[in-house]
mmCIF file of C-alpha atoms in Angstrom:
data_model
loop_
_atom_site.group_PDB
_atom_site.id
_atom_site.type_symbol
_atom_site.label_atom_id
_atom_site.label_comp_id
_atom_site.label_asym_id
_atom_site.label_seq_id
_atom_site.Cartn_x
_atom_site.Cartn_y
_atom_site.Cartn_z
ATOM 1 C CA MET F 137 69.218 -63.873 -109.252
ATOM 2 C CA ALA F 138 69.846 -61.308 -106.577
ATOM 3 C CA PHE F 139 68.573 -60.506 -103.274
ATOM 4 C CA ASN F 140 68.912 -57.324 -101.060
ATOM 5 C CA ASP F 141 68.730 -56.081 -97.777
ATOM 6 C CA GLY F 142 68.994 -59.286 -95.842
ATOM 7 C CA PRO F 143 69.184 -61.808 -94.404
ATOM 8 C CA THR F 144 65.717 -61.436 -93.216
ATOM 9 C CA GLN F 145 63.151 -63.787 -91.671
ATOM 10 C CA TYR F 146 62.376 -64.958 -95.250
ATOM 11 C CA THR F 147 65.966 -65.968 -96.386
ATOM 12 C CA PRO F 148 65.981 -69.824 -95.166
ATOM 13 C CA SER F 149 62.893 -70.464 -97.321
ATOM 14 C CA ILE F 150 64.754 -68.662 -100.284
ATOM 15 C CA LEU F 151 67.786 -70.782 -99.451
ATOM 16 C CA ARG F 152 65.667 -73.904 -99.433
ATOM 17 C CA ALA F 153 64.008 -73.161 -102.710
ATOM 18 C CA LEU F 154 67.272 -72.452 -104.486
ATOM 19 C CA GLU F 155 68.519 -75.878 -103.187
ATOM 20 C CA ALA F 156 65.661 -77.578 -104.365
ATOM 21 C CA HIS F 157 66.391 -76.107 -107.897
ATOM 22 C CA HIS F 158 70.345 -76.673 -107.723
ATOM 23 C CA ALA F 159 70.479 -72.769 -108.199
ATOM 24 C CA VAL F 160 72.279 -70.153 -106.589
ATOM 25 C CA ALA F 161 72.026 -66.355 -106.152
ATOM 26 C CA THR F 162 73.738 -63.425 -105.107
ATOM 27 C CA PHE F 163 72.650 -61.807 -101.680
ATOM 28 C CA PHE F 164 73.629 -58.124 -101.016
ATOM 29 C CA VAL F 165 73.719 -57.919 -97.085
ATOM 30 C CA ILE F 166 73.272 -55.174 -94.860
ATOM 31 C CA GLY F 167 75.993 -55.493 -92.477
ATOM 32 C CA PRO F 168 74.039 -55.493 -89.050
ATOM 33 C CA HIS F 169 71.501 -57.954 -90.467
ATOM 34 C CA ALA F 170 74.597 -60.474 -91.006
ATOM 35 C CA LEU F 171 75.264 -60.182 -87.526
ATOM 36 C CA LEU F 172 71.691 -60.920 -86.271
ATOM 37 C CA ARG F 173 71.567 -64.292 -88.555
ATOM 38 C CA PRO F 174 75.330 -65.490 -88.960
ATOM 39 C CA ALA F 175 73.892 -69.004 -89.614
ATOM 40 C CA VAL F 176 71.987 -67.864 -92.418
ATOM 41 C CA VAL F 177 74.866 -65.998 -94.231
ATOM 42 C CA ARG F 178 77.019 -69.047 -93.474
ATOM 43 C CA ARG F 179 74.420 -71.151 -95.193
ATOM 44 C CA GLU F 180 74.370 -68.886 -98.100
ATOM 45 C CA GLN F 181 78.367 -69.169 -98.467
ATOM 46 C CA ARG F 182 78.066 -72.906 -97.922
ATOM 47 C CA ASP F 183 75.745 -73.384 -100.678
ATOM 48 C CA GLY F 184 78.034 -71.244 -103.145
ATOM 49 C CA ASP F 185 75.872 -68.357 -103.113
ATOM 50 C CA ALA F 186 77.723 -65.018 -103.661
ATOM 51 C CA ILE F 187 77.687 -62.513 -100.656
ATOM 52 C CA GLY F 188 77.871 -58.613 -101.500
ATOM 53 C CA ASP F 189 77.766 -55.578 -99.557
ATOM 54 C CA HIS F 190 74.535 -53.520 -99.340
ATOM 55 C CA THR F 191 75.738 -51.079 -96.655
ATOM 56 C CA VAL F 192 75.444 -50.657 -92.957
ATOM 57 C CA THR F 193 71.934 -49.874 -91.610
ATOM 58 C CA THR F 194 70.936 -46.512 -92.776
ATOM 59 C CA HIS F 195 70.793 -47.712 -96.296
ATOM 60 C CA PRO F 196 71.726 -44.109 -97.622
ATOM 61 C CA HIS F 197 71.531 -42.830 -101.177
ATOM 62 C CA LEU F 198 75.243 -43.018 -101.785
ATOM 63 C CA PRO F 199 75.423 -40.095 -104.221
ATOM 64 C CA ALA F 200 73.733 -37.695 -101.627
ATOM 65 C CA VAL F 201 76.088 -38.313 -98.700
ATOM 66 C CA SER F 202 79.818 -37.394 -98.165
ATOM 67 C CA SER F 203 82.456 -39.807 -99.303
ATOM 68 C CA GLY F 204 83.523 -40.257 -95.767
ATOM 69 C CA ARG F 205 79.986 -41.452 -95.034
ATOM 70 C CA THR F 206 80.078 -43.624 -98.130
ATOM 71 C CA LEU F 207 83.221 -45.275 -97.007
ATOM 72 C CA SER F 208 81.836 -45.741 -93.343
ATOM 73 C CA GLU F 209 78.784 -47.342 -94.620
ATOM 74 C CA LEU F 210 80.855 -49.740 -97.145
ATOM 75 C CA ASP F 211 83.658 -50.524 -94.757
ATOM 76 C CA GLY F 212 81.370 -51.063 -91.658
ATOM 77 C CA ALA F 213 79.112 -53.753 -93.724
ATOM 78 C CA ALA F 214 82.188 -55.241 -95.036
ATOM 79 C CA ARG F 215 83.832 -55.810 -91.366
ATOM 80 C CA ASP F 216 80.392 -57.246 -90.410
ATOM 81 C CA ILE F 217 80.345 -59.685 -93.447
ATOM 82 C CA VAL F 218 84.047 -60.677 -92.791
ATOM 83 C CA SER F 219 83.281 -61.284 -89.046
ATOM 84 C CA VAL F 220 80.679 -63.888 -90.125
ATOM 85 C CA THR F 221 82.131 -65.265 -93.138
ATOM 86 C CA GLY F 222 85.956 -64.865 -92.817
ATOM 87 C CA HIS F 223 86.120 -63.111 -96.300
ATOM 88 C CA ARG F 224 85.604 -59.312 -97.363
ATOM 89 C CA PRO F 225 82.768 -58.946 -99.847
ATOM 90 C CA ARG F 226 83.978 -58.184 -103.561
ATOM 91 C CA LEU F 227 80.489 -57.262 -104.512
ATOM 92 C CA LEU F 228 78.713 -54.197 -103.901
ATOM 93 C CA ARG F 229 75.049 -53.109 -104.695
ATOM 94 C CA PRO F 230 74.591 -49.585 -103.656
ATOM 95 C CA PRO F 231 70.975 -48.648 -102.278
ATOM 96 C CA PHE F 232 68.668 -47.605 -104.880
ATOM 97 C CA GLY F 233 71.174 -48.594 -107.493
ATOM 98 C CA ALA F 234 72.948 -45.656 -107.181
#
């Protein structure tokens, strides 16, 4: 199971449900959202969930932007995630699956 665009205000209830069912998921995180809810991202990590990159804040359709902007989106999100988890994400889910 995978979740995009978080963490949001709904993520803690998702984490409780996953824990109750002894399940894990993959959370594709928007960088600044991780900075707004670092405790939630750390709980995802602690619970054994995978944490992946889902860009910074603009959520662009990556094939429609320059390679420089794509790199900026991915590196920016990765830096934000590293600052919370201590680990660079190894997974990417591009916005719109593109």
